[in-house]
Amino acid sequence: MTSRVRVGIAGIGSHVPEKILSNRDLEQLVDTTDEWIVKRTGIRERRVVSPGENCSDLATAAAQKALAAAGIAATELDMIIVGTVTADHVFPGVAPQVQVNIGAPQASAFDVSAACSGFLAVLNCGEAFIASGAARRVLVIGAEALTRMVNYEDRGSCILFGDAAGAAVLTPFEHCDQGEILRRSLGADGTGHSMIWMESGGTKQPHHMEGYDSSRNFIAMQGREVYRFAVQKMAELIETSLEGTDPEEFGLVIPHQVNQRIIDGALERVGLAPEKVVVNIERYGNTSAASVPLAWDEALRDGRVERGKLLVLVAFGAGLTWGSALVRW
Ligand code: COA
């Protein structure tokens, strides 16, 4: 059996659109209040794409920052994988657009659809390609323009989502000497496929088909059911990621920024203090595949990520899907 290549994170970058949609702004659009949103979710504002600004633009900007942080040229990449459910087009994917935008003609490029687990899915893929020796430098990106799919008449869901992108450059650990991916996992339960979804617009119900219902061409979800699943799954992923590790080595959990109450509920279950978790949901809401790398990038820039300490990344979302990674920074 060939030995696996150890994989590290050479650099991380993120990008958010400039335009802010505050809870007060939402009060003008739908029957809600700033107080309700803050109390039930922890969100105060989120970023939204402007006309002409698309998922591929956010992904490109995050990618350029990650490459700069890694000190690696786009021409050195051999693969680009984007996790997104809000690509500019139904097809082709965002990754080939990023390939052109950053100037990486030698890199293969494809998208992965795993909703809010998207970044963990592409991180898992990138790690596996390098570990097996099939790739050397892989750019993985979580990018979403979710607000283009939000129904601003549905107060139960429209308050949650925002737009952003986050990216990481993966290389053999011996080349970057940081961020070794020690463990990773992915999972799914397709029986929950209609718990969070956009029912129309795919090939089952395209817009030109008789009976097409445009009200189903938006994100829809069963909030309470997702809530219960999310608390339990987040706690389970944190626990299994840390199994057998030395508590002295533990640094931070960087969870999917789903809802402050979900994060608090999971922390309580696993007995972790709030200062051990990175949370920026107040300013960005739930940015789906972008949320983990966005929080990770901010924590790095804020000096919260200590060298040598363990980071636990966890995410879950539509599908239902989930993923985790244990990284030594
Ligand atoms: N403003 C004011 N009231 C609202 C509201 C809003 N934006 N959204 C819902 N409500 C109302 C409901 O209509 C309901 O009223 P009723 O009691 O008169 O029927 C009441 O608030 C409670 O609704 P409920 O759905 O039980 O609230 P909740 O505490 O579960 O919070 C969510 C709703 C959506 C914030 C919460 O369930 C959640 O975060 N779920 C997870 C969803 C998610 O993150 N999905 C993506 C996963 S990747």
Coordinates of C-alpha atoms and ligand atoms in Angstrom, one line a residue:
M1 CA 0.0 0.0 0.0
T2 CA 1.3 3.4 -0.9
S3 CA 1.7 5.8 2.1
R4 CA -0.6 8.8 2.3
V5 CA 0.8 12.3 1.8
R6 CA 0.2 14.5 4.9
V7 CA -1.9 17.5 3.9
G8 CA -1.7 21.1 5.2
I9 CA -3.4 24.4 4.7
A10 CA -1.0 26.9 3.1
G11 CA -3.4 29.9 3.2
I12 CA -7.0 31.0 3.8
G13 CA -8.9 34.0 2.4
S14 CA -12.5 35.3 2.5
H15 CA -14.6 37.9 0.9
V16 CA -18.0 39.4 1.6
P17 CA -20.1 41.8 -0.6
E18 CA -20.1 45.5 0.6
K19 CA -23.9 45.8 0.8
I20 CA -25.4 45.3 4.2
L21 CA -28.9 44.2 4.9
S22 CA -29.7 44.9 8.6
N23 CA -32.6 43.6 10.7
R24 CA -34.1 47.1 10.5
D25 CA -34.0 46.8 6.7
L26 CA -35.8 43.5 6.9
E27 CA -38.5 45.1 9.1
Q28 CA -39.4 47.1 6.0
L29 CA -39.7 43.9 3.9
V30 CA -41.4 41.4 6.1
D31 CA -43.4 41.2 9.3
T32 CA -40.5 40.8 11.7
T33 CA -38.5 42.8 14.3
D34 CA -34.8 43.3 15.1
E35 CA -35.5 42.1 18.6
W36 CA -37.1 38.8 17.4
I37 CA -34.3 38.1 15.0
V38 CA -31.5 38.8 17.5
K39 CA -33.2 36.8 20.2
R40 CA -34.0 33.7 18.0
T41 CA -30.9 33.6 15.9
G42 CA -28.2 36.1 17.1
I43 CA -28.1 37.7 13.6
R44 CA -28.0 41.5 13.4
E45 CA -27.0 42.0 9.8
R46 CA -25.9 40.1 6.7
R47 CA -24.1 40.9 3.4
V48 CA -26.0 40.7 0.1
V49 CA -24.8 40.7 -3.5
S50 CA -25.5 43.8 -5.6
P51 CA -26.9 43.7 -9.1
G52 CA -24.1 42.5 -11.4
E53 CA -22.2 40.8 -8.5
N54 CA -22.4 37.0 -8.5
C55 CA -21.2 33.9 -6.7
S56 CA -18.2 33.6 -9.0
D57 CA -17.1 37.1 -8.2
L58 CA -17.2 36.3 -4.4
A59 CA -15.4 33.0 -5.0
T60 CA -12.7 34.7 -7.2
A61 CA -12.0 37.4 -4.6
A62 CA -11.7 34.9 -1.7
A63 CA -9.5 32.7 -3.9
Q64 CA -7.1 35.5 -4.7
K65 CA -6.8 36.3 -1.0
A66 CA -6.1 32.7 -0.1
L67 CA -3.4 32.4 -2.8
A68 CA -1.8 35.6 -1.5
A69 CA -1.9 34.3 2.1
A70 CA -0.3 31.0 0.9
G71 CA 2.3 32.7 -1.2
I72 CA 1.3 30.5 -4.1
A73 CA 0.7 31.6 -7.7
A74 CA -2.5 30.6 -9.5
T75 CA -0.4 29.0 -12.2
E76 CA 0.9 26.5 -9.6
L77 CA -2.5 25.1 -8.8
D78 CA -3.5 21.8 -10.2
M79 CA -7.1 21.7 -9.0
I80 CA -10.0 24.1 -8.1
I81 CA -13.1 22.7 -6.3
V82 CA -16.0 25.0 -5.4
G83 CA -18.7 24.1 -2.9
T84 CA -21.8 26.0 -3.8
V85 CA -25.6 25.6 -4.4
T86 CA -25.9 29.1 -5.8
A87 CA -23.7 29.0 -8.9
D88 CA -24.1 31.8 -11.4
H89 CA -25.8 29.3 -13.8
V90 CA -27.4 25.9 -13.4
F91 CA -24.4 24.8 -15.3
P92 CA -21.5 25.1 -15.9
G93 CA -20.1 25.4 -12.4
V94 CA -18.4 28.3 -10.6
A95 CA -15.0 26.6 -10.5
P96 CA -14.2 26.9 -14.2
Q97 CA -15.1 30.6 -14.0
V98 CA -12.7 31.0 -11.0
Q99 CA -10.0 29.2 -13.1
V100 CA -10.3 31.8 -15.8
N101 CA -10.6 34.8 -13.4
I102 CA -7.5 33.9 -11.4
G103 CA -5.4 32.7 -14.4
A104 CA -5.0 29.0 -13.6
P105 CA -5.4 27.3 -17.1
Q106 CA -3.5 24.2 -16.0
A107 CA -5.9 23.5 -13.1
S108 CA -8.9 21.1 -13.3
A109 CA -12.0 22.7 -12.0
F110 CA -15.4 21.5 -10.8
D111 CA -18.2 22.2 -8.3
V112 CA -19.6 20.1 -5.5
S113 CA -23.2 20.6 -4.3
A114 CA -23.5 19.9 -0.6
A115 CA -25.3 23.1 0.6
C116 CA -24.1 24.3 4.0
S117 CA -21.7 21.4 4.2
G118 CA -20.1 22.5 1.0
F119 CA -16.8 23.7 2.4
L120 CA -16.3 20.6 4.4
A121 CA -17.1 18.6 1.3
V122 CA -14.5 20.3 -0.8
L123 CA -11.9 20.3 2.0
N124 CA -12.4 16.5 2.3
C125 CA -12.1 16.1 -1.5
G126 CA -9.0 18.3 -1.7
E127 CA -7.3 16.5 1.2
A128 CA -8.0 13.1 -0.5
F129 CA -6.6 14.1 -3.9
I130 CA -3.4 15.3 -2.3
A131 CA -3.1 12.5 0.2
S132 CA -3.4 10.0 -2.6
G133 CA -0.7 11.8 -4.6
A134 CA -3.2 12.7 -7.4
A135 CA -2.8 16.4 -6.9
R136 CA -0.2 18.7 -5.3
R137 CA -1.9 22.1 -4.9
V138 CA -5.6 22.3 -4.6
L139 CA -7.7 25.5 -4.1
V140 CA -11.0 24.7 -2.3
I141 CA -13.7 27.4 -2.0
G142 CA -17.1 27.7 -0.3
A143 CA -19.1 30.4 -2.1
E144 CA -22.7 31.4 -2.0
A145 CA -25.1 34.1 -3.3
L146 CA -28.0 32.7 -1.3
T147 CA -29.9 35.9 -1.0
R148 CA -30.7 35.5 -4.7
M149 CA -32.8 32.4 -3.7
V150 CA -34.4 33.8 -0.6
N151 CA -38.1 34.4 -0.5
Y152 CA -38.4 37.8 1.1
E153 CA -42.1 37.0 1.8
D154 CA -41.2 34.1 4.1
R155 CA -40.2 35.6 7.5
G156 CA -39.2 32.2 8.8
S157 CA -36.3 31.8 6.4
C158 CA -35.4 35.2 4.8
I159 CA -33.9 36.6 8.0
L160 CA -31.2 33.8 8.2
F161 CA -29.2 34.0 5.0
G162 CA -26.3 36.1 3.7
D163 CA -23.7 36.0 0.9
A164 CA -20.0 35.4 1.2
A165 CA -17.1 33.2 0.0
G166 CA -14.1 31.6 1.8
A167 CA -11.2 29.7 0.3
A168 CA -8.2 27.6 1.4
V169 CA -5.1 26.5 -0.5
L170 CA -4.1 22.9 0.3
T171 CA -0.6 21.5 -0.3
P172 CA 1.5 18.6 1.1
F173 CA 2.2 19.5 4.7
E174 CA 5.9 19.4 4.2
H175 CA 5.6 22.4 1.8
C176 CA 3.6 24.7 4.1
D177 CA 4.3 23.4 7.7
Q178 CA 0.9 24.5 9.0
G179 CA -2.7 23.4 9.3
E180 CA -2.3 19.7 9.0
I181 CA -5.6 18.0 8.4
L182 CA -5.5 15.1 10.9
R183 CA -9.0 13.7 10.5
R184 CA -12.0 14.4 8.3
S185 CA -15.5 13.0 7.8
L186 CA -18.5 13.4 5.6
G187 CA -22.0 12.0 6.0
A188 CA -25.5 12.3 4.7
D189 CA -29.1 11.3 5.3
G190 CA -31.1 11.7 2.1
T191 CA -34.4 10.9 3.8
G192 CA -34.3 14.6 4.9
H193 CA -33.9 16.0 1.4
S194 CA -37.0 18.2 1.6
M195 CA -36.2 19.6 5.0
I196 CA -34.3 22.5 3.4
W197 CA -34.5 22.8 -0.4
M198 CA -35.4 24.8 -3.5
E199 CA -38.0 22.6 -5.0
S200 CA -38.4 24.1 -8.4
G201 CA -36.0 25.2 -11.1
G202 CA -34.3 21.9 -11.5
T203 CA -35.1 19.3 -14.1
K204 CA -38.0 17.9 -12.2
Q205 CA -39.9 21.1 -12.2
P206 CA -38.3 23.5 -14.8
H207 CA -39.9 26.9 -15.3
H208 CA -41.4 25.9 -18.7
M209 CA -43.2 22.8 -17.5
E210 CA -46.9 22.8 -17.1
G211 CA -47.9 23.3 -13.4
Y212 CA -44.6 25.1 -12.6
D213 CA -45.1 27.0 -9.4
S214 CA -42.8 30.0 -9.1
S215 CA -43.4 30.3 -5.3
R216 CA -41.4 27.0 -5.1
N217 CA -38.4 28.6 -6.7
F218 CA -37.0 29.8 -3.4
I219 CA -35.3 28.3 -0.4
A220 CA -37.9 26.6 1.8
M221 CA -37.3 24.8 5.1
Q222 CA -38.9 23.2 8.1
G223 CA -37.2 25.4 10.6
R224 CA -38.0 23.6 13.8
E225 CA -37.0 20.1 12.4
V226 CA -33.8 21.5 11.0
Y227 CA -33.1 23.1 14.4
R228 CA -33.4 19.9 16.3
F229 CA -31.2 18.0 13.8
A230 CA -28.6 20.8 13.8
V231 CA -28.1 20.9 17.6
Q232 CA -27.7 17.1 17.8
K233 CA -25.5 16.8 14.7
M234 CA -23.2 19.7 15.7
A235 CA -22.6 18.2 19.1
E236 CA -22.0 14.7 17.7
L237 CA -19.5 16.0 15.1
I238 CA -17.5 18.0 17.7
E239 CA -17.4 15.0 20.0
T240 CA -16.3 12.5 17.4
S241 CA -13.7 14.9 16.0
L242 CA -12.1 15.3 19.4
E243 CA -12.3 11.6 20.4
G244 CA -9.0 10.5 21.9
T245 CA -7.3 13.9 21.6
D246 CA -5.5 15.6 24.5
P247 CA -7.8 18.4 25.9
E248 CA -4.6 20.5 26.5
E249 CA -4.1 20.6 22.7
F250 CA -7.6 21.8 22.0
G251 CA -7.8 25.3 20.5
L252 CA -11.2 26.2 18.9
V253 CA -14.3 24.9 17.3
I254 CA -15.2 26.7 14.0
P255 CA -18.8 25.7 13.4
H256 CA -21.2 26.4 10.6
Q257 CA -22.7 29.8 11.5
V258 CA -26.3 28.5 11.5
N259 CA -28.0 30.1 14.5
Q260 CA -26.5 31.4 17.8
R261 CA -29.0 29.2 19.7
I262 CA -28.0 26.1 17.8
I263 CA -24.3 26.7 18.5
D264 CA -25.0 27.4 22.2
G265 CA -27.2 24.3 22.4
A266 CA -24.4 22.1 20.9
L267 CA -21.7 23.6 23.1
E268 CA -23.8 22.9 26.2
R269 CA -24.2 19.3 25.2
V270 CA -20.5 18.8 24.7
G271 CA -19.5 20.9 27.7
L272 CA -17.4 23.6 25.9
A273 CA -17.1 27.2 27.0
P274 CA -18.3 29.9 24.6
E275 CA -14.7 31.3 24.3
K276 CA -13.7 28.1 22.6
V277 CA -15.9 28.7 19.6
V278 CA -15.6 31.1 16.7
V279 CA -18.9 32.9 16.1
N280 CA -19.5 35.8 13.7
I281 CA -23.1 35.1 12.8
E282 CA -24.1 38.5 14.2
R283 CA -22.5 40.3 11.2
Y284 CA -23.0 37.8 8.4
G285 CA -25.9 35.4 9.1
N286 CA -25.8 31.9 7.6
T287 CA -23.7 32.1 4.5
S288 CA -24.0 28.3 3.8
A289 CA -20.8 26.9 2.3
A290 CA -18.9 30.1 3.0
S291 CA -19.6 30.2 6.7
V292 CA -16.8 28.0 8.1
P293 CA -13.9 29.5 6.0
L294 CA -15.2 33.0 6.6
A295 CA -15.2 32.4 10.4
W296 CA -11.8 30.7 10.2
D297 CA -10.2 33.5 8.2
E298 CA -11.5 36.1 10.7
A299 CA -10.3 34.1 13.7
L300 CA -6.8 33.9 12.0
R301 CA -6.8 37.6 11.4
D302 CA -7.9 38.3 15.0
G303 CA -5.0 36.2 16.3
R304 CA -7.4 33.7 17.9
V305 CA -5.9 30.7 16.2
E306 CA -2.8 29.5 18.1
R307 CA -0.1 27.6 16.4
G308 CA 0.0 23.9 17.3
K309 CA -3.5 23.9 18.7
L310 CA -6.3 21.7 17.4
L311 CA -9.2 23.2 15.4
V312 CA -12.5 21.4 14.9
L313 CA -14.5 22.4 11.8
V314 CA -18.1 21.2 11.6
A315 CA -21.0 21.9 9.2
F316 CA -24.3 20.4 8.2
G317 CA -27.1 21.4 5.9
A318 CA -29.5 20.5 3.1
G319 CA -29.4 17.0 1.8
L320 CA -29.2 16.4 4.7
T321 CA -25.4 16.4 4.6
W322 CA -22.7 17.0 7.1
G323 CA -18.9 17.1 7.4
S324 CA -16.1 17.7 9.9
A325 CA -12.3 18.1 10.0
L326 CA -9.7 18.1 12.7
V327 CA -6.8 20.4 11.9
R328 CA -3.6 21.1 13.8
W329 CA -2.7 24.8 13.1
Ligands
COA1 N1 -40.1 37.4 12.9 C1 -41.1 37.3 13.8 N2 -41.8 36.2 14.1 C2 -41.4 35.1 13.4 C3 -40.4 35.1 12.5 C4 -39.7 36.3 12.2 N3 -38.7 36.4 11.3 N4 -40.2 33.8 11.9 C5 -41.1 33.0 12.6 N5 -41.8 33.8 13.4 C6 -42.9 33.4 14.3 C7 -43.6 32.1 13.8 O1 -44.6 32.4 12.9 C8 -44.1 31.5 15.1 O2 -45.3 32.2 15.4 P1 -46.6 31.5 16.1 O3 -46.1 31.0 17.4 O4 -47.6 32.6 16.2 O5 -46.9 30.4 15.1 C9 -43.1 31.9 16.2 O6 -42.3 33.0 15.6 C10 -42.2 30.8 16.5 O7 -41.8 30.2 15.3 P2 -40.7 29.0 15.3 O8 -40.5 28.5 13.9 O9 -41.0 28.0 16.4 O10 -39.4 29.8 15.8 P3 -38.0 29.2 16.2 O11 -37.6 29.6 17.6 O12 -37.8 27.8 15.8 O13 -37.0 30.0 15.2 C11 -35.8 29.7 13.2 C12 -37.2 29.9 13.8 C13 -36.0 29.5 11.7 C14 -34.9 30.9 13.5 C15 -35.2 28.4 13.8 O14 -36.1 27.3 13.8 C16 -33.9 28.0 13.1 O15 -32.9 28.6 13.1 N6 -34.0 26.8 12.5 C17 -32.8 26.3 11.8 C18 -33.0 26.7 10.3 C19 -31.7 26.8 9.6 O16 -30.7 27.3 10.2 N7 -31.6 26.3 8.4 C20 -30.4 26.2 7.7 C21 -29.6 25.1 8.2 S1 -28.1 24.9 7.3

